N, C-alpha and C. Protein backbone atom coordinates (compact mmCIF):
# COMPACT_ATOMS: atom_id res chain seq x y z
N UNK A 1 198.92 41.15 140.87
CA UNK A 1 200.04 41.34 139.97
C UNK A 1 199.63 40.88 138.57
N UNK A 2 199.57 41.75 137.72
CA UNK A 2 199.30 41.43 136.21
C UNK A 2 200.17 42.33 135.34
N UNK A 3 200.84 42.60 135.67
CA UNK A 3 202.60 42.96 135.10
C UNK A 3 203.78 43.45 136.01
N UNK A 4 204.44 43.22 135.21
CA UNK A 4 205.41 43.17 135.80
C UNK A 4 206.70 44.12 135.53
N UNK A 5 206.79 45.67 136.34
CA UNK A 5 207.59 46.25 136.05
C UNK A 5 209.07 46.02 135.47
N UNK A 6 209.95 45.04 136.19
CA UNK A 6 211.14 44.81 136.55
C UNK A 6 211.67 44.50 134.93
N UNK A 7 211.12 43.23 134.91
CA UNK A 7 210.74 42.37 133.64
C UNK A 7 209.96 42.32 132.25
N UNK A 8 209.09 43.38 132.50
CA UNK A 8 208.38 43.88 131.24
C UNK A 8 207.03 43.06 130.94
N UNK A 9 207.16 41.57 132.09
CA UNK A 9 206.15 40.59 131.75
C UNK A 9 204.93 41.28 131.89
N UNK A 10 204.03 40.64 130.89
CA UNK A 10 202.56 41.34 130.86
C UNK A 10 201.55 40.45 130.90
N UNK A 11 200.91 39.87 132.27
CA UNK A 11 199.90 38.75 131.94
C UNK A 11 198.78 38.77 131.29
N UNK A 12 198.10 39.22 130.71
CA UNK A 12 196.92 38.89 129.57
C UNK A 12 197.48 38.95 128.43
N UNK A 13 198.98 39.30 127.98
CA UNK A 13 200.07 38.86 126.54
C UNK A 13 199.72 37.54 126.48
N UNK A 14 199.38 36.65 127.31
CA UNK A 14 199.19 34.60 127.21
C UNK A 14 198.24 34.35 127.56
N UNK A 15 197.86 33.93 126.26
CA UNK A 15 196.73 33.29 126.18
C UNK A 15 196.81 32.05 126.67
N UNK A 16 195.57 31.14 127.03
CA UNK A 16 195.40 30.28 127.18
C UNK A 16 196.30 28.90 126.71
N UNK A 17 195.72 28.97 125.62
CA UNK A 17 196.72 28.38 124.43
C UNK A 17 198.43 28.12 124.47
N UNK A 18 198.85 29.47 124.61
CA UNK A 18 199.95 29.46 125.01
C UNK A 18 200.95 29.31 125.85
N UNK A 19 200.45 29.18 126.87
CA UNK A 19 200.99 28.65 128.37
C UNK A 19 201.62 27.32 128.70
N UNK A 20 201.03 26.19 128.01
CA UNK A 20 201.83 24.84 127.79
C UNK A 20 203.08 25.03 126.61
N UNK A 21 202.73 25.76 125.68
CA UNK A 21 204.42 25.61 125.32
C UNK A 21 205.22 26.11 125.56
N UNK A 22 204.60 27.47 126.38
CA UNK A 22 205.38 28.52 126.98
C UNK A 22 206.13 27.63 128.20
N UNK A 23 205.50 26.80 129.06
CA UNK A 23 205.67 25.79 129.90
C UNK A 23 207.33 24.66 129.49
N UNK A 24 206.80 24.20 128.55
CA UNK A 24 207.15 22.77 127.54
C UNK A 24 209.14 23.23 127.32
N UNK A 25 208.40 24.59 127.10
CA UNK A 25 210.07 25.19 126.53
C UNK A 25 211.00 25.58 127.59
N UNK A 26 210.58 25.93 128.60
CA UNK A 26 211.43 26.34 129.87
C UNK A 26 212.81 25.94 130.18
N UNK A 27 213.05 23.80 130.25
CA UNK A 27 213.88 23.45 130.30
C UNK A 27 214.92 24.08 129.17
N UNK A 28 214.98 23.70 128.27
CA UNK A 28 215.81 24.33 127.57
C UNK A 28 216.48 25.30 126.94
N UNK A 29 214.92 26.05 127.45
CA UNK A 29 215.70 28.18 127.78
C UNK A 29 216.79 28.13 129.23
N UNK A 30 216.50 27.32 130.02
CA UNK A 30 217.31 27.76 131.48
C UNK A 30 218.85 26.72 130.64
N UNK A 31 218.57 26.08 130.17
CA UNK A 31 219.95 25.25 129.92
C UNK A 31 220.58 25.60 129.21
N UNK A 32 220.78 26.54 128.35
CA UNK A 32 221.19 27.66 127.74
C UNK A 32 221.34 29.00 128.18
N UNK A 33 220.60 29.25 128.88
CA UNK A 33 220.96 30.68 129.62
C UNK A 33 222.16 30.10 130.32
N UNK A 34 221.68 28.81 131.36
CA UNK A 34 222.80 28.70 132.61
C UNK A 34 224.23 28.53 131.76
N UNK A 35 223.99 27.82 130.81
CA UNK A 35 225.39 27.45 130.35
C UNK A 35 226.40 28.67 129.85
N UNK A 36 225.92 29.95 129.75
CA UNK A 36 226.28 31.46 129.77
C UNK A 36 226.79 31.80 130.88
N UNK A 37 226.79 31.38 131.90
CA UNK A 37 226.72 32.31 133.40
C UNK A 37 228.32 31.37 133.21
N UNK A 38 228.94 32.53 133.86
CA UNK A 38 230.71 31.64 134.14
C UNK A 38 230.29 31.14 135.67
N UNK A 39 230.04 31.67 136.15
CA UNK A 39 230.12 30.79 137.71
C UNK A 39 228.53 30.87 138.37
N UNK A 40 227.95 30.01 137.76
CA UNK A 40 226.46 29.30 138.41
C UNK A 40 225.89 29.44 139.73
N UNK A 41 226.90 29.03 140.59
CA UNK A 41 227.07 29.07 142.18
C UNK A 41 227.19 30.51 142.61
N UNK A 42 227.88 31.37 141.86
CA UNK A 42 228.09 32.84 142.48
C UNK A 42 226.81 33.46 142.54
N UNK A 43 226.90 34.23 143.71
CA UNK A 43 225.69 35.45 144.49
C UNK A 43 226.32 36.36 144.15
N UNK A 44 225.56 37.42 143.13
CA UNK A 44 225.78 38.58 142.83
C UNK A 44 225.86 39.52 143.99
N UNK A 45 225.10 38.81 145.14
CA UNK A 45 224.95 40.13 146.53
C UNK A 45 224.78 38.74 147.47
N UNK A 46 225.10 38.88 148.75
CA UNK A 46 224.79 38.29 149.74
C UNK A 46 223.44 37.60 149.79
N UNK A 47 222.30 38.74 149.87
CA UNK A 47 220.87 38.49 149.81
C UNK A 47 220.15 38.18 148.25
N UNK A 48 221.29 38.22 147.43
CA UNK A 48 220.64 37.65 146.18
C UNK A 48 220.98 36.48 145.62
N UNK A 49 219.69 35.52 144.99
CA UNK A 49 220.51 34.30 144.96
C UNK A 49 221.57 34.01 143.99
N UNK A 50 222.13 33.11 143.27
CA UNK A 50 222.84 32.58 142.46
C UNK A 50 221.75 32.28 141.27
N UNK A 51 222.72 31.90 140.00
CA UNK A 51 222.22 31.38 139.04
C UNK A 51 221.18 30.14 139.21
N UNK A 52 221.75 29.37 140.02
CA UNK A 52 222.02 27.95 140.17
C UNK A 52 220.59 27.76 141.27
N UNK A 53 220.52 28.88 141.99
CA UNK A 53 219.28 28.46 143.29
C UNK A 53 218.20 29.13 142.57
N UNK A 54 218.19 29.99 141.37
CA UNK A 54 217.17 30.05 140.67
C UNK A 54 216.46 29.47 140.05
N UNK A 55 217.69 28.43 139.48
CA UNK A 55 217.02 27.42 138.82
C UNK A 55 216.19 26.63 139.52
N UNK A 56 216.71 26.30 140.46
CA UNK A 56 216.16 25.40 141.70
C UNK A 56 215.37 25.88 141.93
N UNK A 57 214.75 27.31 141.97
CA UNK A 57 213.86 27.78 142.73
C UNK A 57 212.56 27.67 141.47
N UNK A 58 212.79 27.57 139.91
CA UNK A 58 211.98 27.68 139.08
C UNK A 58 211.70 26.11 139.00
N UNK A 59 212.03 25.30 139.02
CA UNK A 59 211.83 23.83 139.21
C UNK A 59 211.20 23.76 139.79
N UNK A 60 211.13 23.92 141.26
CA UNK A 60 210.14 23.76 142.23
C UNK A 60 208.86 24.39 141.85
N UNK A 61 209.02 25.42 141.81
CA UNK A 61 207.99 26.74 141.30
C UNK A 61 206.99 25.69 140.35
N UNK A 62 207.16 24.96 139.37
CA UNK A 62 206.86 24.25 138.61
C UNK A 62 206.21 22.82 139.41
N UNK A 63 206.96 22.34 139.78
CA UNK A 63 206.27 21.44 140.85
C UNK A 63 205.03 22.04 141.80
N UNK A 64 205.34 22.95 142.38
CA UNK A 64 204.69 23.21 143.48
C UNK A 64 203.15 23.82 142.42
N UNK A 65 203.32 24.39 141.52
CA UNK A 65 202.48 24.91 140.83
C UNK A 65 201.52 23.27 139.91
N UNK A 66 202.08 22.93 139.91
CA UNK A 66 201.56 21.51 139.33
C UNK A 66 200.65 21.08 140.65
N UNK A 67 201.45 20.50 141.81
CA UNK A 67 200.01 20.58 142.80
C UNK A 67 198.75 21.12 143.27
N UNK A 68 199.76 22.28 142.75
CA UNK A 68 198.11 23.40 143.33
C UNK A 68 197.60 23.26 142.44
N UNK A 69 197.47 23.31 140.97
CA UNK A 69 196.47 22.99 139.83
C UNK A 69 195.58 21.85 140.10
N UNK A 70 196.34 20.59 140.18
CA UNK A 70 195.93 19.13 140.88
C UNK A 70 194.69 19.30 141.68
N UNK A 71 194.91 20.37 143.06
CA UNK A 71 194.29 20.33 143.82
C UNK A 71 192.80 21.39 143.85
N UNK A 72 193.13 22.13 142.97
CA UNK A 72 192.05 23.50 142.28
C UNK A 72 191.10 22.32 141.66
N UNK A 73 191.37 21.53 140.86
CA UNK A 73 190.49 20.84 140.09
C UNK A 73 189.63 20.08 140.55
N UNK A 74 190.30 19.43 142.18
CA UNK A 74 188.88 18.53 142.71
C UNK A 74 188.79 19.16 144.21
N UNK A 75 189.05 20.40 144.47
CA UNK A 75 188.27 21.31 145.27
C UNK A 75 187.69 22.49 144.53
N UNK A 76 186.91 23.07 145.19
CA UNK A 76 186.46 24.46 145.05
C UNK A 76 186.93 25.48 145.91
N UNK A 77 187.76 26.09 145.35
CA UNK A 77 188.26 27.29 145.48
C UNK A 77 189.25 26.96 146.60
N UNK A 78 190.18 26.20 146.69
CA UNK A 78 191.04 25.59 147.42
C UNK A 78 192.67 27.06 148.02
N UNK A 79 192.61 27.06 149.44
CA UNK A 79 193.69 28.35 150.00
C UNK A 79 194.67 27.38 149.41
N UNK A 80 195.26 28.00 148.70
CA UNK A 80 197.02 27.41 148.86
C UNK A 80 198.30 27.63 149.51
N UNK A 81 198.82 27.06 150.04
CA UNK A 81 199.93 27.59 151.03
C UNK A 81 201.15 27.98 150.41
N UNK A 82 201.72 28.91 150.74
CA UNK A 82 203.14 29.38 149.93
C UNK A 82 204.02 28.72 150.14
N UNK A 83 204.84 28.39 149.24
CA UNK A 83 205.81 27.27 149.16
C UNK A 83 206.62 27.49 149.87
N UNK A 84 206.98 28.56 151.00
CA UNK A 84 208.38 29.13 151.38
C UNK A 84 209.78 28.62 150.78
N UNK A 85 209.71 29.54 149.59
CA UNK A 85 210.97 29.65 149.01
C UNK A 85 211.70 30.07 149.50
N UNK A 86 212.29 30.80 150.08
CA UNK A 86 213.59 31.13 151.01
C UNK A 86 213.39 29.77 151.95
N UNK A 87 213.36 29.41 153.06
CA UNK A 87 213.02 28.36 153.60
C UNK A 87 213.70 27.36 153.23
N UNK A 88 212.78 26.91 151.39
CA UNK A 88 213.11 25.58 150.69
C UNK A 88 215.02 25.68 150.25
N UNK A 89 214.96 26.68 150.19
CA UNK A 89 216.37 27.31 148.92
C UNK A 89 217.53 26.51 150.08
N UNK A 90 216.85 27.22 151.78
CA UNK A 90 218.38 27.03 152.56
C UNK A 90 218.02 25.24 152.87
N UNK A 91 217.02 24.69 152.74
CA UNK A 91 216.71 23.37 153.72
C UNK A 91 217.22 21.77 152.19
N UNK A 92 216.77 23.05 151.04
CA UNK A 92 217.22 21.80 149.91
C UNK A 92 218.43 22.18 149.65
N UNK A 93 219.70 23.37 149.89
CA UNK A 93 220.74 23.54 149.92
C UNK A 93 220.45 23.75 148.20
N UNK A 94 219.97 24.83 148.09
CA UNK A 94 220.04 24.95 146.18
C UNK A 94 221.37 24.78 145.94
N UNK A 95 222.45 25.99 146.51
CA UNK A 95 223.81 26.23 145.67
C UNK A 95 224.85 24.97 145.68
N UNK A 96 223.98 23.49 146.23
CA UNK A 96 224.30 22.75 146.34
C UNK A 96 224.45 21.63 145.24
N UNK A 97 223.35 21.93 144.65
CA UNK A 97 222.85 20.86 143.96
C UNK A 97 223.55 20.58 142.49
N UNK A 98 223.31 19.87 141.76
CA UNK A 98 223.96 19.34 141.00
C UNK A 98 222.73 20.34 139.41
N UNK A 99 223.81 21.04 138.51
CA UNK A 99 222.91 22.10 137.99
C UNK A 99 222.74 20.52 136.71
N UNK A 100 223.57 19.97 136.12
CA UNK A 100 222.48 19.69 134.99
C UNK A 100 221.24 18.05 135.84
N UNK A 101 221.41 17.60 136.81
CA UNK A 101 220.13 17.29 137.68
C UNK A 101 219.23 18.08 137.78
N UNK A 102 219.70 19.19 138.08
CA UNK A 102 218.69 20.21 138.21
C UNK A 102 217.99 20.94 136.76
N UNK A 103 218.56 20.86 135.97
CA UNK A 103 218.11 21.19 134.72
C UNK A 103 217.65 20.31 134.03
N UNK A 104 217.36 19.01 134.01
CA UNK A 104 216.58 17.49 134.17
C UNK A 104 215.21 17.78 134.95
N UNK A 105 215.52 17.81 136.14
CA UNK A 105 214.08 17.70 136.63
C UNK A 105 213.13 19.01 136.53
N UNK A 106 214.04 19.85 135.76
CA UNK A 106 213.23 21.44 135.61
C UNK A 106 212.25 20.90 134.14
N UNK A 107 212.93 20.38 133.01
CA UNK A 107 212.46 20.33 132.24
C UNK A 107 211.61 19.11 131.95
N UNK A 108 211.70 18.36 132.90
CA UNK A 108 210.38 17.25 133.02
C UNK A 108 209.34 17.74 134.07
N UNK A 109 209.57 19.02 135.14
CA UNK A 109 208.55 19.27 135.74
C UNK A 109 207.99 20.54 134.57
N UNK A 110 208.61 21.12 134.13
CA UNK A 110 207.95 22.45 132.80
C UNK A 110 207.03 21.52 131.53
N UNK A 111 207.60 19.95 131.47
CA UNK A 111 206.24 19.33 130.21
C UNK A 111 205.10 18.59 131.51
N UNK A 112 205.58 18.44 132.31
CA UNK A 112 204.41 17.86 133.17
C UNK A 112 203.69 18.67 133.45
N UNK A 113 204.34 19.95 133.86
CA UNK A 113 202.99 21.28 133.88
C UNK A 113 202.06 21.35 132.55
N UNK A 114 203.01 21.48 131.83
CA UNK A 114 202.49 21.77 130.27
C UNK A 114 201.39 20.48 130.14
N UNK A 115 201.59 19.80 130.02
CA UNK A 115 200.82 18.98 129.97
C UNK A 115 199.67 19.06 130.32
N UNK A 116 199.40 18.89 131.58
CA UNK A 116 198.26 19.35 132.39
C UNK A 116 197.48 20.65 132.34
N UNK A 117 198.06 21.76 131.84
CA UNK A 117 197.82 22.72 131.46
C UNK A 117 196.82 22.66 130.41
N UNK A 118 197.74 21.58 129.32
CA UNK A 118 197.67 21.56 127.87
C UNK A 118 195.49 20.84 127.85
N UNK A 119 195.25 20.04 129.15
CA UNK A 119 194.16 19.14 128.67
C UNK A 119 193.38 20.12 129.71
N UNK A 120 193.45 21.19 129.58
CA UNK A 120 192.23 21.96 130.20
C UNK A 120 191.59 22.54 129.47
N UNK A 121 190.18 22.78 129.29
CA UNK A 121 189.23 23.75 128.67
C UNK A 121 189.02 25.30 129.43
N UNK A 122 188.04 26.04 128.49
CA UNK A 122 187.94 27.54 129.27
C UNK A 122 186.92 27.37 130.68
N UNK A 123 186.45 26.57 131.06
CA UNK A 123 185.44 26.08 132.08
C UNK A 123 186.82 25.87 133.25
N UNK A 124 187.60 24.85 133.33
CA UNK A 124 189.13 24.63 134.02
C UNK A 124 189.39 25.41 134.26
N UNK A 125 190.36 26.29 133.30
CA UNK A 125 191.18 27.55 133.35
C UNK A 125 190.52 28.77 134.22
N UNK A 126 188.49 28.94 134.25
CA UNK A 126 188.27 29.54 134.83
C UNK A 126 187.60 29.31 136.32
N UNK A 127 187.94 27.92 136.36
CA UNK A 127 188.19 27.57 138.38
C UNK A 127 189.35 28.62 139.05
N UNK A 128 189.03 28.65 140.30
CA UNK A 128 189.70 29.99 141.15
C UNK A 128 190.10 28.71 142.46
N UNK A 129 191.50 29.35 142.84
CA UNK A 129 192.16 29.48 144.02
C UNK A 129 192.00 30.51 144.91
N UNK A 130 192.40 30.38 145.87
CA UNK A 130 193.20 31.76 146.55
C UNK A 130 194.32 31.54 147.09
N UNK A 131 195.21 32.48 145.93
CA UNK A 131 196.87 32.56 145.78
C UNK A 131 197.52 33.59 146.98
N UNK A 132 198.52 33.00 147.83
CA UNK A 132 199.04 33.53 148.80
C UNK A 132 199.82 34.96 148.62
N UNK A 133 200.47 34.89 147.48
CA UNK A 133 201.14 36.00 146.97
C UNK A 133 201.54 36.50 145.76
N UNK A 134 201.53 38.04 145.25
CA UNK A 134 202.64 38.62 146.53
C UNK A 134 200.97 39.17 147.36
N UNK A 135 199.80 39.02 147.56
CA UNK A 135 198.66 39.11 148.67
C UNK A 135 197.94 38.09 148.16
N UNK A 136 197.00 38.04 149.83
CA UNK A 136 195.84 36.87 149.15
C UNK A 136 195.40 37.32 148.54
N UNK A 137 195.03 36.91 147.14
CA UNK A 137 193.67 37.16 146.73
C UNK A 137 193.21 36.14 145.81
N UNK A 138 192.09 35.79 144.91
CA UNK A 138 191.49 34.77 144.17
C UNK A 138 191.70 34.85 143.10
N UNK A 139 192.29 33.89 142.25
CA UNK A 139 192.95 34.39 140.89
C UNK A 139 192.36 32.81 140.15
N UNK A 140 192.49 32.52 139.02
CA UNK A 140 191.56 31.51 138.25
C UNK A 140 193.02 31.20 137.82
N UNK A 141 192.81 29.57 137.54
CA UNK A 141 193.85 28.98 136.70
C UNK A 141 194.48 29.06 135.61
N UNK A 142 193.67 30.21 134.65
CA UNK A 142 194.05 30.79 133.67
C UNK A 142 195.43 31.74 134.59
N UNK A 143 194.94 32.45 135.49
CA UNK A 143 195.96 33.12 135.83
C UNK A 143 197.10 32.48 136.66
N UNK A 144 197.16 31.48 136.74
CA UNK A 144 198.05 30.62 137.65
C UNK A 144 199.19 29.95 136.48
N UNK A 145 198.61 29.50 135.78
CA UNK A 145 199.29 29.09 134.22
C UNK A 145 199.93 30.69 133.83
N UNK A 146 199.13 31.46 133.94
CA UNK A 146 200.24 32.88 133.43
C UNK A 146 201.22 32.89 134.30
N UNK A 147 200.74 32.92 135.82
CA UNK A 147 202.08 33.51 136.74
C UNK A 147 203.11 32.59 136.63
N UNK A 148 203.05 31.48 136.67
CA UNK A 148 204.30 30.29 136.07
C UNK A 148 205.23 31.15 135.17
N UNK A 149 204.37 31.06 134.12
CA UNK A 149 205.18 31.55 132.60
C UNK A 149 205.92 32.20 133.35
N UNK A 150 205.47 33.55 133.92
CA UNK A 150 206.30 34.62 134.68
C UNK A 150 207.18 33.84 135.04
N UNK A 151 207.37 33.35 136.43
CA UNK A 151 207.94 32.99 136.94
C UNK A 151 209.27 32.63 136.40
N UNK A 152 208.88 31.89 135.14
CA UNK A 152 210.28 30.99 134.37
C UNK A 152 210.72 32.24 133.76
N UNK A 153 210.02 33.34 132.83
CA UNK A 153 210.58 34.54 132.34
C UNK A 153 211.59 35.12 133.11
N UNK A 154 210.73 36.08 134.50
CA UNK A 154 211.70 36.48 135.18
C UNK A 154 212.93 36.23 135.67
N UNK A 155 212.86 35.06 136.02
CA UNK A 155 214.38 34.39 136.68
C UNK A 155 214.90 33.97 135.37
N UNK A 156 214.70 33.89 134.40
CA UNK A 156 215.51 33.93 132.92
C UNK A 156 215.80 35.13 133.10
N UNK A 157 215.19 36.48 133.28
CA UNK A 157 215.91 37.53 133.48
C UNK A 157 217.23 37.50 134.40
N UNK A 158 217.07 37.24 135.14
CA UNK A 158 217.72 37.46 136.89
C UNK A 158 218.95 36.49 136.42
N UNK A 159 218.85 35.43 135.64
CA UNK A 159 220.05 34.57 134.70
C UNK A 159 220.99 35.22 134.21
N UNK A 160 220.22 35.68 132.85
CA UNK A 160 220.97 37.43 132.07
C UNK A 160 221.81 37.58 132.96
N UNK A 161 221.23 38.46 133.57
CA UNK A 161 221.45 39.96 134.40
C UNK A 161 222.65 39.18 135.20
N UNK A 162 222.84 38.25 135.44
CA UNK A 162 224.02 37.75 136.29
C UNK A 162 225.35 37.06 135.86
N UNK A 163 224.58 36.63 134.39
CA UNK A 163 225.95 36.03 133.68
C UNK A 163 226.72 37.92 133.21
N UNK A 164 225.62 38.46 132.69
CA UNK A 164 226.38 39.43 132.11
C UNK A 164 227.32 40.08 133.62
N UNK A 165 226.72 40.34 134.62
CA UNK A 165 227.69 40.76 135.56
C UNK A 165 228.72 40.31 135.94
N UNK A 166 228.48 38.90 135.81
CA UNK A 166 230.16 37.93 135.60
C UNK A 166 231.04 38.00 134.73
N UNK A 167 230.35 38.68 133.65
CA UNK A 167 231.51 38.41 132.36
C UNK A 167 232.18 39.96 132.67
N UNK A 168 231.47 41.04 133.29
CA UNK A 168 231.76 42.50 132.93
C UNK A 168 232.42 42.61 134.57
N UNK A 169 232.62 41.34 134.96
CA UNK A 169 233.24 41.76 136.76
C UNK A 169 234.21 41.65 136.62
């Protein structure tokens, strides 16, 4: 995956460089989007999540992506296991959670990524994993720092797209 129909995201648009502030800024794009959405908790569809478990789900995303970097750096070429997000969403009870907690620990896990991001060279960035999905295959930390970005983009989309359906329901 190196774009992204849905969303328009385009991974070689981020550079290196850019990925920690792209990172850094996250919290406070989602805390502003969310604060748009009239009802946070609402599922646009049964099988789709809420505002609110997105967030949750980009927090983690951020965490979980912070380990696997961690762990790329003092292995070689380290499998990473997929976080099972559906799984996590029903076992941490996202639509549960408390959104500005959750918009706290989003934006201290988006500078802690950043961070770490931020003290890598092009030698770092071009250490390789092998990323579970959406297939295995071996992707370099340069590209792992992109798919993040994604990550926080898209579900900023999927935010949009849900407040506006609330306001126009």
């Amino acid at each position: 995956m190196d774009r992204c129909d849905e969303c328009g995201f385009v991974y070689t648009d981020i550079s290196g460089a850019a990925v920690p502030p792209l990172l850094r800024e996250l919290g406070g794009r989602y805390a502003s989007t969310l604060a748009e959405v009239p009802y946070p908790r609402r599922r646009p569809a049964e099988t789709v999540w809420s505002p609110l478990e997105y967030t949750c789900h980009v927090r983690d995303v951020l965490r979980v992506q912070a380990e696997r970097l961690a762990w790329a750096l003092r292995v070689e070429e380290p499998e990473f296991v997929p976080m099972g997000r559906d799984e996590r969403a029903v076992a941490d009870a996202y639509n549960e959670q408390d959104p500005q907690v959750v918009l706290d620990e989003l934006t201290a896990a988006g500078v802690d990524l950043a961070a770490r991001f931020g003290a890598l060279g092009p030698a770092e960035l071009a250490r390789t994993g092998v990323y579970p999905w959406p297939q295995r295959q071996v992707r370099t930390l340069l590209w792992l720092g992109r798919h993040t970005v994604h990550e926080g983009e898209h579900h900023l989309f999927d935010l949009r797209r849900a407040g506006q359906a609330q306001r126009n329901g």
